[in-house]
XYZ file of N, CA, C and O in Angstrom:
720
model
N 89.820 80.967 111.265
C 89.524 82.367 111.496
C 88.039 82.468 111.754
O 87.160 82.008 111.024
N 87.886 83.068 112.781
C 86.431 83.405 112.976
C 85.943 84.770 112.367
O 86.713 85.598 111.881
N 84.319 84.939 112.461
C 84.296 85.938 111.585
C 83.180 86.739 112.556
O 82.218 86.075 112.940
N 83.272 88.017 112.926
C 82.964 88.733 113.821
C 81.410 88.936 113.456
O 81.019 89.252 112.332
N 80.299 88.631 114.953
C 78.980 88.961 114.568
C 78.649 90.146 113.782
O 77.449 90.050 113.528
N 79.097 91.164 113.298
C 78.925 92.446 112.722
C 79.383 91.687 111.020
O 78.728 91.536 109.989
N 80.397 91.449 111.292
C 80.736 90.926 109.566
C 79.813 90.270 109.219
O 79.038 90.783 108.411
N 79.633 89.301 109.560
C 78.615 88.169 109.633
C 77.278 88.441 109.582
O 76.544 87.614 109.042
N 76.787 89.521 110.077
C 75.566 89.911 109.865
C 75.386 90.464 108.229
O 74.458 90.255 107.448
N 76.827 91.356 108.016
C 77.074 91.865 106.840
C 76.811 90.740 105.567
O 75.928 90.791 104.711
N 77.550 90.029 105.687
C 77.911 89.170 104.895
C 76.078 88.434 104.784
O 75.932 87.912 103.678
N 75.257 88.364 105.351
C 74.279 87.514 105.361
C 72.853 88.900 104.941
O 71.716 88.697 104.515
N 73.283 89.733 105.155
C 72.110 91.085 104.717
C 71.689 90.747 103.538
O 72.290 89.964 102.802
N 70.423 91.417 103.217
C 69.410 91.130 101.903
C 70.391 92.158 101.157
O 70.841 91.816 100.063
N 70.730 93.361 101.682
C 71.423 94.137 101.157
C 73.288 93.360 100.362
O 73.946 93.829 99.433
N 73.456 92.644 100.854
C 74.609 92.158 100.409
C 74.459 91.198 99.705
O 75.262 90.926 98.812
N 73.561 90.595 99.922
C 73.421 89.211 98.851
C 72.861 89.852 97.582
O 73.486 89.875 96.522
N 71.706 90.343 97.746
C 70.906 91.342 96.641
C 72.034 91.868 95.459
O 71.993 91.723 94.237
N 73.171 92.610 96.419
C 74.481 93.573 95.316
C 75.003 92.298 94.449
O 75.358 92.555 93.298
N 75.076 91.077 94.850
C 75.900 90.230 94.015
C 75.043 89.673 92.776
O 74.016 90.260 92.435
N 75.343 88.914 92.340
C 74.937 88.486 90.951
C 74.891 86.871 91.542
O 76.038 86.546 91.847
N 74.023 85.893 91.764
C 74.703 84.817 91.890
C 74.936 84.002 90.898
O 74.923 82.865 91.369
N 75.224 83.961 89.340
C 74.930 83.437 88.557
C 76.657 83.736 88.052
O 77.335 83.124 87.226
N 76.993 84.880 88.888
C 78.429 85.168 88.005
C 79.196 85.690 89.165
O 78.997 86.608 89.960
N 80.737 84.250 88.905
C 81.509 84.316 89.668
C 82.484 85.958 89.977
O 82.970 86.648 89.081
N 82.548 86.231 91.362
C 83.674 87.215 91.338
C 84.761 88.184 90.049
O 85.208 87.435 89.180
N 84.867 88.572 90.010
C 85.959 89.479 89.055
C 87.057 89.850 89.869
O 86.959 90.558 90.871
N 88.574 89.143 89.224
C 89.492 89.296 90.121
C 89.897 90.611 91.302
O 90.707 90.634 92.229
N 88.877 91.696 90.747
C 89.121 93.018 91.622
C 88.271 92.327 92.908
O 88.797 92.434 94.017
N 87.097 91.687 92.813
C 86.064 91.689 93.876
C 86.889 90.339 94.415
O 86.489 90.026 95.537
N 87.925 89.468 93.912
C 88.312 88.259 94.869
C 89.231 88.520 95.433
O 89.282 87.909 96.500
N 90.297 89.358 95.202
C 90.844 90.584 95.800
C 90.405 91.554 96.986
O 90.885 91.586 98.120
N 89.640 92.138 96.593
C 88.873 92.820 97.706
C 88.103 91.737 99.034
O 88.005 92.149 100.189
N 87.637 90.408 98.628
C 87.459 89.771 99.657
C 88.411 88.878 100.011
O 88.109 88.050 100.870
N 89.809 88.859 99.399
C 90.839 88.209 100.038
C 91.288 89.478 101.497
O 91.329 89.305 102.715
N 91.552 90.672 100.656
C 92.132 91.628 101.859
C 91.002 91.714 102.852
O 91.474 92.009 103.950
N 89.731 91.577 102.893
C 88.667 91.993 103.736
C 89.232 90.467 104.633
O 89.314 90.500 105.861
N 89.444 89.710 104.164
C 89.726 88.143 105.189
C 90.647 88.652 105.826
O 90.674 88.314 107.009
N 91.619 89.517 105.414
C 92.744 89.499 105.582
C 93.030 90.140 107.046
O 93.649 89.793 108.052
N 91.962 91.680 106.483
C 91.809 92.334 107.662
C 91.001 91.504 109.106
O 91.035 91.754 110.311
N 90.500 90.740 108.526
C 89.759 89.984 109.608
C 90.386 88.819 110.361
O 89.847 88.161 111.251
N 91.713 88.657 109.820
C 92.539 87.695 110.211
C 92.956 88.863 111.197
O 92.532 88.639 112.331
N 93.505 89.777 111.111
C 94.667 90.828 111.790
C 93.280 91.056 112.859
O 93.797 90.572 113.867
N 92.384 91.318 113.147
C 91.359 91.713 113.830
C 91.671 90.375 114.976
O 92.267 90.522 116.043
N 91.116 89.084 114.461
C 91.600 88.233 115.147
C 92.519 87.749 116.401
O 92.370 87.261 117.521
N 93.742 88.259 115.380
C 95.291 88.317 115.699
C 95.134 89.370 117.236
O 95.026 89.056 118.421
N 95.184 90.674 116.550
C 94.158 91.410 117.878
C 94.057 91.254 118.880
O 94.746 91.482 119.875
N 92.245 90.412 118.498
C 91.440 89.867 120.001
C 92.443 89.056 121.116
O 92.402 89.177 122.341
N 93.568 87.992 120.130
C 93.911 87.238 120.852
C 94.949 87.584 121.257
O 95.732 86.660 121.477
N 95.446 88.992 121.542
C 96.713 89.256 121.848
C 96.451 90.261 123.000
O 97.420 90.852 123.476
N 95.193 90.496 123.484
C 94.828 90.973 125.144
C 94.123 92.556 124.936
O 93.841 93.313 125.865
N 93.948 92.800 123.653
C 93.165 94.280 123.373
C 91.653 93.799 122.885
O 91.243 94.242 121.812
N 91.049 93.148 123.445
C 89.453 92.743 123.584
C 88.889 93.483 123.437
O 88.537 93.559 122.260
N 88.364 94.526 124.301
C 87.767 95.370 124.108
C 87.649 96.601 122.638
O 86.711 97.008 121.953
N 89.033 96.842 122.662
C 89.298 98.021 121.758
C 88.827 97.115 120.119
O 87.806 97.420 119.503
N 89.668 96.156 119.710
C 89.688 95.258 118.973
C 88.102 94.790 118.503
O 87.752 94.661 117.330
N 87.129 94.542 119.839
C 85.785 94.154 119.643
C 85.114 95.392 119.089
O 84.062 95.278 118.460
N 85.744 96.712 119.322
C 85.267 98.029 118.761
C 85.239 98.362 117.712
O 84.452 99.124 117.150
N 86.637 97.485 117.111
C 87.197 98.075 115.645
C 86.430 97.333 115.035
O 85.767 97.968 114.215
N 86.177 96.100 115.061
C 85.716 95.132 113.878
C 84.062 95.572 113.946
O 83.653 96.072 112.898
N 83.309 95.477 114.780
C 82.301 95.967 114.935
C 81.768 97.248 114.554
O 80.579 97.473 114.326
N 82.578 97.957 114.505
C 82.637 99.748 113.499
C 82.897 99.699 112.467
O 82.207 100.461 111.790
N 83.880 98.931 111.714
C 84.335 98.664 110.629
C 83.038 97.866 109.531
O 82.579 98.103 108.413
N 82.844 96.957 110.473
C 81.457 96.204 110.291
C 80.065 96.815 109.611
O 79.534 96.680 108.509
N 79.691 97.669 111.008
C 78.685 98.583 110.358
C 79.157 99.638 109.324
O 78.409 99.970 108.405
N 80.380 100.158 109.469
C 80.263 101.297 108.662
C 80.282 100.509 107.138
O 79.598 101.031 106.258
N 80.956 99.416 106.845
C 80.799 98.733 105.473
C 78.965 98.775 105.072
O 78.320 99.185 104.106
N 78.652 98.190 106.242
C 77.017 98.103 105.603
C 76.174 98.936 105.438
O 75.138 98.664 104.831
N 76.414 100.109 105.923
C 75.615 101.239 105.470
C 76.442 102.272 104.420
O 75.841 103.021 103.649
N 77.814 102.202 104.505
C 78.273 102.271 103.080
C 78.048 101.923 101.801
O 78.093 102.707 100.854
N 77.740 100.452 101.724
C 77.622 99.936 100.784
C 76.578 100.021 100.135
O 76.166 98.916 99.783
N 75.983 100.843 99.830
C 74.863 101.014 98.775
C 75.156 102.208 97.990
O 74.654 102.256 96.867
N 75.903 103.208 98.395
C 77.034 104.283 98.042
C 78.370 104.209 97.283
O 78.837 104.702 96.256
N 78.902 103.102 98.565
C 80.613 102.891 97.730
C 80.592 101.679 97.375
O 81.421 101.410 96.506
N 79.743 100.571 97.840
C 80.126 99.429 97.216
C 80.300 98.716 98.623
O 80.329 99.140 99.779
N 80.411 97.361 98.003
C 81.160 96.493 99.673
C 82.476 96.967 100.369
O 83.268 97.566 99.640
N 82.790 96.800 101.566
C 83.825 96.981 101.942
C 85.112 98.487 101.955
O 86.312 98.693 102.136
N 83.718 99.288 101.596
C 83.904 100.672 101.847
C 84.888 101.081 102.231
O 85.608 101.578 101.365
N 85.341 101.083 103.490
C 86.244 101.240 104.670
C 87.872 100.468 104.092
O 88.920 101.112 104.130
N 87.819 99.449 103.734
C 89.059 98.988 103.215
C 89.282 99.639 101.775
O 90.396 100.008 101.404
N 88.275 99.737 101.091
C 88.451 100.178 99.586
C 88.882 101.584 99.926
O 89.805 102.009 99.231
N 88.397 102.407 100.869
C 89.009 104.093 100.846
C 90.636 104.280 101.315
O 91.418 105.229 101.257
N 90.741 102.848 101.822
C 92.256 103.337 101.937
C 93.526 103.012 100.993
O 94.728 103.083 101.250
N 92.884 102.648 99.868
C 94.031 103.272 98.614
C 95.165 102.142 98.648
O 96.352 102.277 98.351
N 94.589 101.151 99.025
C 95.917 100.429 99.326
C 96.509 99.764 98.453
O 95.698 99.255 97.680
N 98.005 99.431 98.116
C 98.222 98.441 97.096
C 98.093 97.333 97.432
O 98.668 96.762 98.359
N 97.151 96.834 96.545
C 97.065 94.881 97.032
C 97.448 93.749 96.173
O 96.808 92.714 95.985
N 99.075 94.243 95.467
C 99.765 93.867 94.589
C 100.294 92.467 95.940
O 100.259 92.730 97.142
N 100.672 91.282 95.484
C 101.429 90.273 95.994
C 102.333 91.127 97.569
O 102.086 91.237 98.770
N 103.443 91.565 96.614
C 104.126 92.394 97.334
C 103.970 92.989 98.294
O 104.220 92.560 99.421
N 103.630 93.833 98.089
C 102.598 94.888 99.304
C 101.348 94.390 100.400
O 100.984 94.949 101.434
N 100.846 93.134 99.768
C 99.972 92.876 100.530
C 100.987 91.711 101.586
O 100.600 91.384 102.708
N 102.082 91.287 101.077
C 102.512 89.873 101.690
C 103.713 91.357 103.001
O 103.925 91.316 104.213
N 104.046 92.127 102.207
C 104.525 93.324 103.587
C 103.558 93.646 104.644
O 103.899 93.598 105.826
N 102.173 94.025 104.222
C 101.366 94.266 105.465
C 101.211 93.131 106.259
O 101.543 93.217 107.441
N 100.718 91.963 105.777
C 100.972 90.519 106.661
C 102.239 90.469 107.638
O 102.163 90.355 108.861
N 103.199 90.556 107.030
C 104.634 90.502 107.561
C 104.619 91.386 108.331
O 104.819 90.963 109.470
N 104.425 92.815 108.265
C 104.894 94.073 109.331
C 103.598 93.835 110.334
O 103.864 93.773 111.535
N 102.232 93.698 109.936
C 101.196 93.066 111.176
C 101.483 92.482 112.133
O 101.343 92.855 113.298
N 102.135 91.010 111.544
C 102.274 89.873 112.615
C 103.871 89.709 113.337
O 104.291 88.913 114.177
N 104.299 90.442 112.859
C 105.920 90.739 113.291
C 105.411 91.434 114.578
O 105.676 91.025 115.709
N 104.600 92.603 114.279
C 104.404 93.753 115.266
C 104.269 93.285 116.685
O 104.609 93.847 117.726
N 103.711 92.162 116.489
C 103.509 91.568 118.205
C 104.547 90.925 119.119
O 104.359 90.372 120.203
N 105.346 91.059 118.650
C 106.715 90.743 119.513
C 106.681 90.699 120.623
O 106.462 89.841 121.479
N 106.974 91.937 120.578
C 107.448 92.878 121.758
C 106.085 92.856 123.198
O 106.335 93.177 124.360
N 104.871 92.451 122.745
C 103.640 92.003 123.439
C 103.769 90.332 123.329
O 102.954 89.918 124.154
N 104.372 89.269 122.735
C 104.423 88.637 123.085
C 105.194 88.215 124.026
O 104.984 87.349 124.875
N 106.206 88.942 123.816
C 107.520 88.813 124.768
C 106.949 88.773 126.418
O 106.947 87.920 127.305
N 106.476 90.183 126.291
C 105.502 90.517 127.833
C 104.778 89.418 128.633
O 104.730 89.169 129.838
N 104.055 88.663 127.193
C 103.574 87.905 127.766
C 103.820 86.399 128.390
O 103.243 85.756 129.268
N 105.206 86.074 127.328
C 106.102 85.216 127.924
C 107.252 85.437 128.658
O 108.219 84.836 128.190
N 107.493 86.123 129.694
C 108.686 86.217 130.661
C 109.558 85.008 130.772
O 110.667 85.032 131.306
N 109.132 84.191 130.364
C 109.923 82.630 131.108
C 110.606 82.337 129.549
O 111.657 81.729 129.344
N 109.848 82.849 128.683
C 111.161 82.758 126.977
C 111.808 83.865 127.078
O 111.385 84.882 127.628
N 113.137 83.687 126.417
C 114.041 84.933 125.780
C 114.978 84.530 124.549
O 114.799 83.366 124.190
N 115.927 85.233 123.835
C 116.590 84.828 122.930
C 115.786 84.233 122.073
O 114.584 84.459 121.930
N 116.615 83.267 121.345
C 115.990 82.354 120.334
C 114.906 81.002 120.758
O 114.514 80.099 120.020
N 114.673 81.186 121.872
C 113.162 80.242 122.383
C 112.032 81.260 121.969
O 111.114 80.862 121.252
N 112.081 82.581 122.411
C 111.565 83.193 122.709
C 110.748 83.414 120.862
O 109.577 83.378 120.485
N 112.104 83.641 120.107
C 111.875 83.803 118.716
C 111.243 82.958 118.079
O 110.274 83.140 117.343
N 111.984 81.619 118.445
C 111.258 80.090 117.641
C 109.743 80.055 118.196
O 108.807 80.135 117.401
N 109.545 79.941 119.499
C 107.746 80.357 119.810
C 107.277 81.428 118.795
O 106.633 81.074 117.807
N 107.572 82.678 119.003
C 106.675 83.561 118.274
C 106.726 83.155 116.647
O 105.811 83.491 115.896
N 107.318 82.769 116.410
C 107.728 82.459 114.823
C 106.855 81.366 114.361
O 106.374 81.293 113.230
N 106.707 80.620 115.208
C 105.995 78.852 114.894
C 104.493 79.807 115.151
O 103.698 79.857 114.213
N 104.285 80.281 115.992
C 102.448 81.169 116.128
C 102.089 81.654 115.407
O 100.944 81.304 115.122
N 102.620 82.665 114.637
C 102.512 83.346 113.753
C 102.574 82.920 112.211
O 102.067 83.475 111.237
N 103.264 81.894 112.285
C 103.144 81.084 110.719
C 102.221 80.106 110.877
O 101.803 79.514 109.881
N 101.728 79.765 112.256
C 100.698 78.711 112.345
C 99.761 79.393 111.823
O 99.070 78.884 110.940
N 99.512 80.862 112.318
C 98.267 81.947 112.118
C 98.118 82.192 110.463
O 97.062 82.162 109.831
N 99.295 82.410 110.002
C 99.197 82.802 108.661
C 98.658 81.742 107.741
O 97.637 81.849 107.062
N 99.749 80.337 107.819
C 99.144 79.431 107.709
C 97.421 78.618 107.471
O 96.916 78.014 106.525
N 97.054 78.900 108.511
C 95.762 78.453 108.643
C 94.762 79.982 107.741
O 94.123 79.751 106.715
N 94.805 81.072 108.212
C 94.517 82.284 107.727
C 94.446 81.769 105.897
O 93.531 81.887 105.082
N 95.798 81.199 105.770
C 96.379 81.485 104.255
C 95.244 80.200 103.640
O 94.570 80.605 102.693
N 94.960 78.712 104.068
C 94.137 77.875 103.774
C 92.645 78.239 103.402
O 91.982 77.847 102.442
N 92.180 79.399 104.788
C 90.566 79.535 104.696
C 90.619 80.482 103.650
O 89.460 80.896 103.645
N 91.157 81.025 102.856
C 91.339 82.342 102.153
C 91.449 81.557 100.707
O 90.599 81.792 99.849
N 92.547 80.594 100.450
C 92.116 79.428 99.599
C 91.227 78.825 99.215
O 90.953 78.521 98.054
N 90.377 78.461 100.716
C 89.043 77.555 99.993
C 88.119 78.939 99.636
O 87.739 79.180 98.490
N 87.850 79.721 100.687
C 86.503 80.864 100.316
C 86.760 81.077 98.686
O 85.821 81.186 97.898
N 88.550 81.134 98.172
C 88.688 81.496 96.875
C 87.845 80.493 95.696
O 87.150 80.742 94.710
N 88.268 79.370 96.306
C 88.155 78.122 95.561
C 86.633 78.011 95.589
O 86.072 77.623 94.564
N 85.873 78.334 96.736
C 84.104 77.944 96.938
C 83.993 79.243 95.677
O 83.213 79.164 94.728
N 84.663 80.069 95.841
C 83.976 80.975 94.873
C 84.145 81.175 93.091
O 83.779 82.033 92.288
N 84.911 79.867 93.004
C 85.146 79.452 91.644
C 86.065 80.463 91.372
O 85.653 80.826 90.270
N 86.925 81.093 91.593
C 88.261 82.058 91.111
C 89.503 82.103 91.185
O 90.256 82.881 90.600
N 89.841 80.998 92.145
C 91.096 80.190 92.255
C 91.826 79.555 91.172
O 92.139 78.368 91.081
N 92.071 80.582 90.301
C 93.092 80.389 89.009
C 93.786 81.762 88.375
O 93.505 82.917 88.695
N 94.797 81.319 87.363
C 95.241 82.013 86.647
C 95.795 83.028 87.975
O 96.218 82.740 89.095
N 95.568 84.362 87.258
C 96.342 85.436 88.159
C 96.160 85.356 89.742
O 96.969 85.514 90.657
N 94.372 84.955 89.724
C 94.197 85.132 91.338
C 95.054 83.692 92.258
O 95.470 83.789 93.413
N 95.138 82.615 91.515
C 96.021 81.978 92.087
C 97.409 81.917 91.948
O 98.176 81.162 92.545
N 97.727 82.934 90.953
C 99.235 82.821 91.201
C 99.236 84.115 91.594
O 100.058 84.667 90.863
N 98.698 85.040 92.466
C 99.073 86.050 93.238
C 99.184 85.774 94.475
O 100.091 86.242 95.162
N 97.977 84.713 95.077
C 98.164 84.510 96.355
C 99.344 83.234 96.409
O 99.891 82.977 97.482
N 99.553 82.757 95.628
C 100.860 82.081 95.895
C 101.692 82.658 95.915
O 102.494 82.164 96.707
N 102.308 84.129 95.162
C 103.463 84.556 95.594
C 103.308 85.098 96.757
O 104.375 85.154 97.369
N 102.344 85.558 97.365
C 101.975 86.541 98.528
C 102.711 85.720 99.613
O 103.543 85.976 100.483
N 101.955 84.471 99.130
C 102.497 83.106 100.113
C 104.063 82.967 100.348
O 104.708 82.824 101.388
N 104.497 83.072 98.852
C 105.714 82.665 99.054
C 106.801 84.225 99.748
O 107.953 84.095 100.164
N 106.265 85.161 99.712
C 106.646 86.418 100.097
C 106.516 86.749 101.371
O 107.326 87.452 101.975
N 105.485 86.260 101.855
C 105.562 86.189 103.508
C 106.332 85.158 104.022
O 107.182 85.406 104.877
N 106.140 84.003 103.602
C 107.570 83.196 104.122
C 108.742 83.211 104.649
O 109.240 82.897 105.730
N 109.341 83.967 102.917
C 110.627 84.866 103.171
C 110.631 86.453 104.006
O 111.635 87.079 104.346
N 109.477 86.774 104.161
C 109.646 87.853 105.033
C 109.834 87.642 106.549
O 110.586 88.341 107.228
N 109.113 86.654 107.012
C 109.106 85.834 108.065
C 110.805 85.273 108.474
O 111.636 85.385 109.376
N 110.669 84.778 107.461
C 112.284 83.667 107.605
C 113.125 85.495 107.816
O 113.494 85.796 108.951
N 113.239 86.066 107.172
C 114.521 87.885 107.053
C 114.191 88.076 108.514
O 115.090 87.954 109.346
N 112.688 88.431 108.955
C 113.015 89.013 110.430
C 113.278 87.371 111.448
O 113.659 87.822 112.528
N 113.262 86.329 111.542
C 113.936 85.733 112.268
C 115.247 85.453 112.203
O 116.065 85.125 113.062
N 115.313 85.631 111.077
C 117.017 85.647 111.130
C 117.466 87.309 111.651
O 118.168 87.395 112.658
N 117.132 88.300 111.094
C 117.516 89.545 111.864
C 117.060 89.548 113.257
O 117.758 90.375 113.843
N 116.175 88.985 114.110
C 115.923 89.112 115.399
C 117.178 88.162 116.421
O 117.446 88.434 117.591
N 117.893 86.864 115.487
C 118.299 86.014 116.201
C 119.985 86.554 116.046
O 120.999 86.136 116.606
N 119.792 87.633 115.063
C 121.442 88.099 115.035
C 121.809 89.703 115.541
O 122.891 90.268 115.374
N 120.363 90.371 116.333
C 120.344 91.866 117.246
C 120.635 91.236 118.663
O 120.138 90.374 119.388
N 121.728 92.138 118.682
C 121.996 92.014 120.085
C 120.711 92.157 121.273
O 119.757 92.901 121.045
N 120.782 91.588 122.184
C 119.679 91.615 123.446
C 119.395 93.116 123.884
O 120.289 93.956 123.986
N 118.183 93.335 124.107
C 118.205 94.653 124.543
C 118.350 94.096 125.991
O 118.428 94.871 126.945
């Protein structure tokens, strides 16, 4: 996963390093909050590479700044923290799932020469490659940040194991809907 010049600037500000403590690791709310901030930055990604460049280069880049001039007000990650979200296993391994599902119907477009279950097994193998790899860098950042235990690692393992099976439900429901 790459990480957008705006984040990146974020992430490297006197202002952001300054807010942390470096002497004391994360608190499962704040490894949390920078698992979903990856998270969102995975789906940003996902995005770029699915032919909305422009719009996509808008969002992360707005999202970007508005965190950093937020954050001396609300805290890091402003913009994700105001939207109330549950970032229980569950709920977070559904937004993954309903995200990367969503591109179907644009992948489809973009492959004319797949249909049926080629069509499915491609998008299915991309998208778990994405999560996959997504799901590793989100591991180590956890692990560089010394918090990769106890709850925070057995949340993102069920998340893990919850997108899986969410993955595996819609390929099996896509390979048993009739053709439009």
């Amino acid at each position: 996963m790459s990480v957008s010049p705006p984040a990146a600037a974020a992430a490297a500000s006197p202002s952001a390093v300054a807010g942390r403590e470096a002497a004391k690791p994360p608190s499962r709310d704040e490894a949390r909050q920078q698992l979903n901030a990856s998270i969102v930055q995975a789906s940003l990604s996902v995005s770029l590479s699915a032919g909305d460049e422009p719009l996509s280069l808008l969002l992360s880049s707005v999202i970007g700044q508005l965190n950093e001039v937020l954050e001396p007000e609300f805290g890091a990650n402003a913009i994700q923290n105001a939207l109330g979200q549950d970032n229980t296993p569950a709920a977070t391994a559904a937004r993954i799932v309903s995200l990367s599902t969503g591109f179907l119907e644009g992948y489809s477009r973009q492959h004319p020469e797949l249909e049926g279950e080629a069509l499915i097994g491609k998008f299915m193998d991309t998208i778990r490659g994405g999560f996959e790899q997504g799901y590793r860098e989100a591991q180590g950042i956890l692990k560089g940040l010394g918090v990769l235990s106890g709850d925070v690692a057995g949340g993102i393992e069920e998340t893990y194991a919850l997108v899986l099976k969410g993955y595996a439900d819609f390929e099996q429901a896509q390979k048993q809907a009739p053709a439009a």
